[in-house]
XYZ file of C-alpha atoms in Angstrom:
381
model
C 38.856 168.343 60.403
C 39.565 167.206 64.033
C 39.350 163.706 64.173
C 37.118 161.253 65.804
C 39.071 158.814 67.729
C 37.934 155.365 69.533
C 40.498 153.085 71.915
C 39.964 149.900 72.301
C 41.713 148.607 75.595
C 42.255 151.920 77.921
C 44.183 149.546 80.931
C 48.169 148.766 80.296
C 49.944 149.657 77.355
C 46.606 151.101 75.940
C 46.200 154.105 78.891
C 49.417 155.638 77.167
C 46.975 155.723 74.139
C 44.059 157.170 75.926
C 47.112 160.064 77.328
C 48.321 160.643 73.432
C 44.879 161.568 72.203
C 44.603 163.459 75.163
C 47.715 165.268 73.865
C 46.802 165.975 70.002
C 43.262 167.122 71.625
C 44.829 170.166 73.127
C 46.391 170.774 69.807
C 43.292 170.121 67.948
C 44.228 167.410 65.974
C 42.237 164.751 67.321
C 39.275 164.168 69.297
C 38.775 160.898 71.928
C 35.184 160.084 71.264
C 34.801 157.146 72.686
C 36.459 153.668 74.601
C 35.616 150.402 74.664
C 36.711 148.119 77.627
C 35.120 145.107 79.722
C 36.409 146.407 82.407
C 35.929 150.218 84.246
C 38.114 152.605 82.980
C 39.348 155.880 84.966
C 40.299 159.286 84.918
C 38.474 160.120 81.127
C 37.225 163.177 79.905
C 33.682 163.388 81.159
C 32.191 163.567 77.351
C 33.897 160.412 76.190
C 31.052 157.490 76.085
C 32.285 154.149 77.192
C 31.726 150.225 76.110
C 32.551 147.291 76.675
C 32.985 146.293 73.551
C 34.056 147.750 69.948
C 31.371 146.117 68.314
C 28.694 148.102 70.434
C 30.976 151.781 70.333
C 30.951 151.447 66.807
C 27.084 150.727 67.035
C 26.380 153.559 68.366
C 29.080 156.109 67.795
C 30.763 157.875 64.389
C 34.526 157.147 64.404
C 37.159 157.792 62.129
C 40.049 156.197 63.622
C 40.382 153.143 66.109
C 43.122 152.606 68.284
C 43.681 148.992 69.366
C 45.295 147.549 72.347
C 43.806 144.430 72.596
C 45.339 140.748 73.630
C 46.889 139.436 70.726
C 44.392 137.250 69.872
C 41.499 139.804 69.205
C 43.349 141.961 66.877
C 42.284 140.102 63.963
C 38.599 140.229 64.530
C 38.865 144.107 66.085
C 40.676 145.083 63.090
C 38.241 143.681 60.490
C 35.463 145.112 62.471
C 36.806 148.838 62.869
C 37.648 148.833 59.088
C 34.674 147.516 57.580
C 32.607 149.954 59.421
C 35.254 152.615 57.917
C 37.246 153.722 60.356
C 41.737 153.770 59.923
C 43.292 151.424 62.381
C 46.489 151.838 64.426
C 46.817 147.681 65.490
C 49.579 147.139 68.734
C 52.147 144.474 68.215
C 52.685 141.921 67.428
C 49.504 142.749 64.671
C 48.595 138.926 64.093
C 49.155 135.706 66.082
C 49.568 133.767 62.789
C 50.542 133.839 59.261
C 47.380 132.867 58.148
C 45.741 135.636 59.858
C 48.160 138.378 58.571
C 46.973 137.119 55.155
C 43.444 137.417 56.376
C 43.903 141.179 57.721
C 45.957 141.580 54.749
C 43.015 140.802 52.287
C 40.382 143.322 54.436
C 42.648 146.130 54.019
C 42.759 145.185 50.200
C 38.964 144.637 50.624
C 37.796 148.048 52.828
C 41.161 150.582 51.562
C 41.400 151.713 54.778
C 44.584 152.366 56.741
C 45.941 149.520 59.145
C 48.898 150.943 61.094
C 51.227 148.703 63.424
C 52.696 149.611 67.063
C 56.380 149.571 66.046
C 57.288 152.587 67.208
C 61.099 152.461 66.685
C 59.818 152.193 62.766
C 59.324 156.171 63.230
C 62.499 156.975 64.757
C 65.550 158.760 63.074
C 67.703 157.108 64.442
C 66.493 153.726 62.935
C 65.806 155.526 59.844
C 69.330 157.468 59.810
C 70.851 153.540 60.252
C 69.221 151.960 57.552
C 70.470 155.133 55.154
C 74.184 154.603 56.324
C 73.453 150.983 56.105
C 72.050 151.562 52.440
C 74.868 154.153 50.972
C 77.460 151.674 51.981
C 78.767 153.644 54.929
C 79.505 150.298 57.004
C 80.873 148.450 54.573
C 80.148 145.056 53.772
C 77.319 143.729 56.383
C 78.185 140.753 58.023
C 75.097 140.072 59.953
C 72.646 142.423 62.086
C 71.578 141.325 65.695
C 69.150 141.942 68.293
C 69.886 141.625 71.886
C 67.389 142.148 74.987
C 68.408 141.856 78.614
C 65.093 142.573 79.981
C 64.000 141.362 84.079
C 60.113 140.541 84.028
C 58.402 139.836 87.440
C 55.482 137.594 88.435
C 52.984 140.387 88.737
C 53.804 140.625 84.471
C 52.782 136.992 83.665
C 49.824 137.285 85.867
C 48.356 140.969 84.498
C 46.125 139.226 82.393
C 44.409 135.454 80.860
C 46.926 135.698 77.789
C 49.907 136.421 79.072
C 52.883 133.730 78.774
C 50.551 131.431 77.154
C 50.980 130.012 73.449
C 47.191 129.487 72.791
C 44.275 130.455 75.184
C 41.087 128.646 74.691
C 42.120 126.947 71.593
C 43.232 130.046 69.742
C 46.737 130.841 68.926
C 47.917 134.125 71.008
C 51.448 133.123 70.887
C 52.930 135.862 73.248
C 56.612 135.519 74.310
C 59.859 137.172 74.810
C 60.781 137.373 70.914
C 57.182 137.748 69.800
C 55.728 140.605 72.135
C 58.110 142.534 74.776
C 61.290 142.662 72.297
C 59.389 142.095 69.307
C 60.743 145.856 68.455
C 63.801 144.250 68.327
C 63.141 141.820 65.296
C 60.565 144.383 63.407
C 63.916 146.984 63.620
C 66.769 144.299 62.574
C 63.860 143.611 59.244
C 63.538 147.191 58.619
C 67.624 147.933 58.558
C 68.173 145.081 56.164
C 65.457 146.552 53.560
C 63.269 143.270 54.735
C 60.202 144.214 56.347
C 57.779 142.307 53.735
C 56.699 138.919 54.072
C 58.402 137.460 50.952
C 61.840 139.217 52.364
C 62.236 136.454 54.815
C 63.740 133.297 53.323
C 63.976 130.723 56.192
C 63.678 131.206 60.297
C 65.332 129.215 62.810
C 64.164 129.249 66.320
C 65.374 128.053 69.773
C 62.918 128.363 72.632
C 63.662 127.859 76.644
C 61.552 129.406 79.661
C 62.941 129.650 83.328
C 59.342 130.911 84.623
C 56.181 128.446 84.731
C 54.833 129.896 81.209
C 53.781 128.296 77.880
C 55.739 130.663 76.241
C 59.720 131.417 75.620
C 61.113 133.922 77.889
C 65.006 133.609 76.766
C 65.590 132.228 73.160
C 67.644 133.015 70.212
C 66.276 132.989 67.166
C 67.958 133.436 63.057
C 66.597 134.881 60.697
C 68.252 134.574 56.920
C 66.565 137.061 54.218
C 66.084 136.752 50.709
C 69.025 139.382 50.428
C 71.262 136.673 52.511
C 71.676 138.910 55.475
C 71.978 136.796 58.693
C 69.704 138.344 61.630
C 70.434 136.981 65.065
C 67.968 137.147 67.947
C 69.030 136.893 71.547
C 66.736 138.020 73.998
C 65.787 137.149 77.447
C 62.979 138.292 80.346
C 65.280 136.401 82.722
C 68.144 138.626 83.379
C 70.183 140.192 86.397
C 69.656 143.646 85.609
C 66.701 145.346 83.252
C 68.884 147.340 80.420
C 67.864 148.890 76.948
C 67.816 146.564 74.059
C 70.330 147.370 71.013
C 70.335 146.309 67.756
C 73.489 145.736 66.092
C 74.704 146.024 62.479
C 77.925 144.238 62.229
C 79.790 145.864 59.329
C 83.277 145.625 57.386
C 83.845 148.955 58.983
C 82.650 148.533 62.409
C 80.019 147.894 64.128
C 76.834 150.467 64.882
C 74.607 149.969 67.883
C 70.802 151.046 67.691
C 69.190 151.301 70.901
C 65.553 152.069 70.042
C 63.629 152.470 73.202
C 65.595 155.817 73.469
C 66.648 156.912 70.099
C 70.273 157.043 70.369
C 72.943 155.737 67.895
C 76.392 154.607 67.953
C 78.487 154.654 64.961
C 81.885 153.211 64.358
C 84.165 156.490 65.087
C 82.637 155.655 68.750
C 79.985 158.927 68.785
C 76.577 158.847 69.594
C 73.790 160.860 68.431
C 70.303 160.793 69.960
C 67.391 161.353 67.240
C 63.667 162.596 67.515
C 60.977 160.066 66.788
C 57.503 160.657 64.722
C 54.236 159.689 66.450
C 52.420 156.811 65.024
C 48.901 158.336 65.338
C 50.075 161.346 64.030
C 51.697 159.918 60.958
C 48.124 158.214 60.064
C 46.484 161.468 60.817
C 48.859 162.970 58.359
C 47.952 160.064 56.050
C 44.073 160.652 56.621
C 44.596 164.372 55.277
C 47.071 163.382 52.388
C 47.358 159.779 51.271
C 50.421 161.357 49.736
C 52.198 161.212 53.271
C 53.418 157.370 53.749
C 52.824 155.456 56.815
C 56.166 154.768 58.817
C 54.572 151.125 59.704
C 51.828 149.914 57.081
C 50.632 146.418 57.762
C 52.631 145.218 54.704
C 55.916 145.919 56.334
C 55.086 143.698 59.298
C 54.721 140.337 57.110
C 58.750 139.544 57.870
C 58.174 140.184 61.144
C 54.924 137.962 61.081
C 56.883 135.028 59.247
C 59.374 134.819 62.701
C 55.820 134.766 64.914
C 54.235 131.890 62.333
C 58.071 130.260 63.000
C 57.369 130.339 66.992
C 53.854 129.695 66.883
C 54.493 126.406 65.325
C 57.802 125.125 66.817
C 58.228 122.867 69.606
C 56.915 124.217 73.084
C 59.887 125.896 74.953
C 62.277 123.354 76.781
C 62.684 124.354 80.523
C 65.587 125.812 81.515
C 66.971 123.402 84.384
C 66.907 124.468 88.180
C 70.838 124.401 88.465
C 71.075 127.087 85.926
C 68.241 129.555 87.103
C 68.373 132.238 90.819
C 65.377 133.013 91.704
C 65.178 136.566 93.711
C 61.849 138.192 95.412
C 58.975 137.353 97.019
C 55.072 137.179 96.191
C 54.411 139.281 92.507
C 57.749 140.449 92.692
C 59.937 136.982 92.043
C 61.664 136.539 89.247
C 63.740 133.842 87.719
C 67.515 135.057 86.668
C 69.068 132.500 83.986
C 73.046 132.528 85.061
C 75.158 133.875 83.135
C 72.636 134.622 80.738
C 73.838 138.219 79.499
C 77.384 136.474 78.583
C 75.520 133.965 76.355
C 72.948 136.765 75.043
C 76.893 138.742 73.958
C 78.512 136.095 72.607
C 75.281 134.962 70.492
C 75.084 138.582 69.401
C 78.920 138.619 68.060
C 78.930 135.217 66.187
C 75.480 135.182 65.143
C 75.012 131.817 66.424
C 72.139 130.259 68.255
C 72.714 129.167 71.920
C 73.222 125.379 71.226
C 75.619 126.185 68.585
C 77.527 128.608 71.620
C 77.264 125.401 74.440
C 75.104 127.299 76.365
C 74.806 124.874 79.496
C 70.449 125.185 79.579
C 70.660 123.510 75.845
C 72.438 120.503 76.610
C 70.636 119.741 79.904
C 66.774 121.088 79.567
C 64.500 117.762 79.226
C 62.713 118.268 76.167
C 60.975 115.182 76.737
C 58.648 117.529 79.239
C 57.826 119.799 76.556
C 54.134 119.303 75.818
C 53.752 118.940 79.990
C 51.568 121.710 81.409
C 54.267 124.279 83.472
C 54.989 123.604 86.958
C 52.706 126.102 88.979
């Protein structure tokens, strides 16, 4: 049976959503019924009703599968509405903006047995699935730590695209986006996932370190350690605030060399130097799949986000990022297109990466001089 699909948020990230269905459609797999949106959406087949909100499409409409792409602070609420009214869910990333509420969204899919799938999308690829194998068999030897690195360049025009963005809470509610928490989040849920610690009890302790360059709430360049109940050290070092935009890696540092994961384009790089580039399965096609035969597991269940969820409880209630200090930051572009380049921030991001060490325990010159003591300070404007 084709089925009946609703999206919830058609503008950003969620128009690539609107697209897939559009996709599986043709095939007959799936059907987009309906959208739900405050604002106007565009360019949608001419039978699909629209809302502006998911509780009135699910009012009025039959749906068997909602697709949300919400800010991170409705996902809870969206969630627990599609499933009670018993419709499968695939949730974006980061799924929760809280430990608490992962618990919460935990106990409704208990409640409801329906089918909460997260946005990790590197979860379905073979190449991250091909890693954790090798990783698993022993074919790397001894692992000495995994790490995550992002070198990404976000402009003005990105913090400003909507209420949420760059803030930690938003009318009193936790949304907690950031550079480790949202953008590379991939990047943490893929290091979890390789170790064989995706669940929330996998995680033994979390350390963060937090610093912004742009006028945010939020961290956009941080490192943050992760140790898991198997003892495997996972280093974070990621940053929104760098010279050039290039493709995040994850790296597993083994006895027997080193393998590099880069995720946003399925490629992987072993030891002997050669590099393989995989196929990746399509989230809403895997819970499809799932619909027809429970049998057929879901690359990204809810339950394997809880690790990841532990490092966003571990940001959500640190200390507000310190500032990164003037000296240390280049600022290049005009209008929505300025941007904020941290110096020397890629050599830091490397060096963090190879000793699995957090930037204060590297030196890093924005550690030493950022004035915490303007922490809780609203950002400069």
């Amino acid at each position: 049976m084709t089925a009946r699909v609703a999206v919830a948020g058609v503008h950003g990230h969620g128009a690539s959503h609107v697209r897939n269905v559009a996709r599986l459609a043709e095939a007959g797999r799936a059907r987009l019924v309906a959208v739900a949106d405050p604002r106007p959406a565009e360019d949608l087949p001419p039978d699909v009703q629209v809302f502006a909100g998911l509780d009135e499409l699910l009012a009025a409409t039959e749906v068997d599968v909602v697709i949300i792409s919400t800010p991170i602070q409705t996902h809870l609420p969206l969630a627990t509405l599609a499933m009670r009214a018993g419709a499968d869910v695939l949730l974006e990333k980061p799924p929760t903006a809280s430990l608490a509420e992962f618990e919460q969204l935990s106990a409704v899919v208990a409640e409801t047995g329906r089918a909460c799938q997260v946005g990790f999308q590197a979860q379905a690829s073979a190449a991250t699935l091909t890693l954790a194998e090798l990783m698993a068999d022993g074919r790397l030897g001894e692992i000495r730590g995994i790490s995550a690195v992002g070198k990404w360049v976000r402009k003005a025009q990105y913090f400003q695209r909507a209420r949420w963005a760059g803030r930690r809470t938003l009318d009193g509610v936790a949304v907690v986006d950031g550079a480790v928490t949202n953008p590379l989040a991939h990047s943490t849920a893929a290091a979890l996932l390789l170790d064989g610690s995706p669940g929330a009890d996998d995680v033994r302790s979390v350390e963060t370190e937090l610093f912004r360059a742009n006028a945010i709430e939020s961290d956009d360049t941080s490192t943050v350690r992760i140790v898991t109940g198997r003892g495997t050290t996972i280093l974070i070092a990621v940053t929104l605030c760098a010279a050039e935009h290039l493709e995040p890696q994850v790296i597993v540092h083994g006895s027997t060399g080193r393998a590099v994961l880069k995720y946003a384009s399925d490629t992987l790089e072993l030891p002997d130097g050669s590099v393989e580039k995989y196929d990746r399965e399509d989230l809403l096609e895997n819970l499809l799949a799932h619909r027809a035969d429970p049998a057929v597991p879901l690359y990204c269940p809810l339950s394997a986000t809880g690790g990841f969820t532990r490092v966003v409880e571990a940001v959500r209630v640190a200390e507000a990022p310190a500032e990164i200090p003037e000296a240390l930051v280049r600022w290049e572009g005009e209008g929505l297109e300025r941007h904020p380049i941290v110096l020397d921030v890629e050599q830091w991001i490397d060096r963090a990466s190879d000793e699995l060490a957090l930037f204060s325990e590297l030196g890093a010159p924005w550690t030493s001089q950022s004035k915490r003591e303007n922490h809780d300070a609203e950002p400069r404007l």
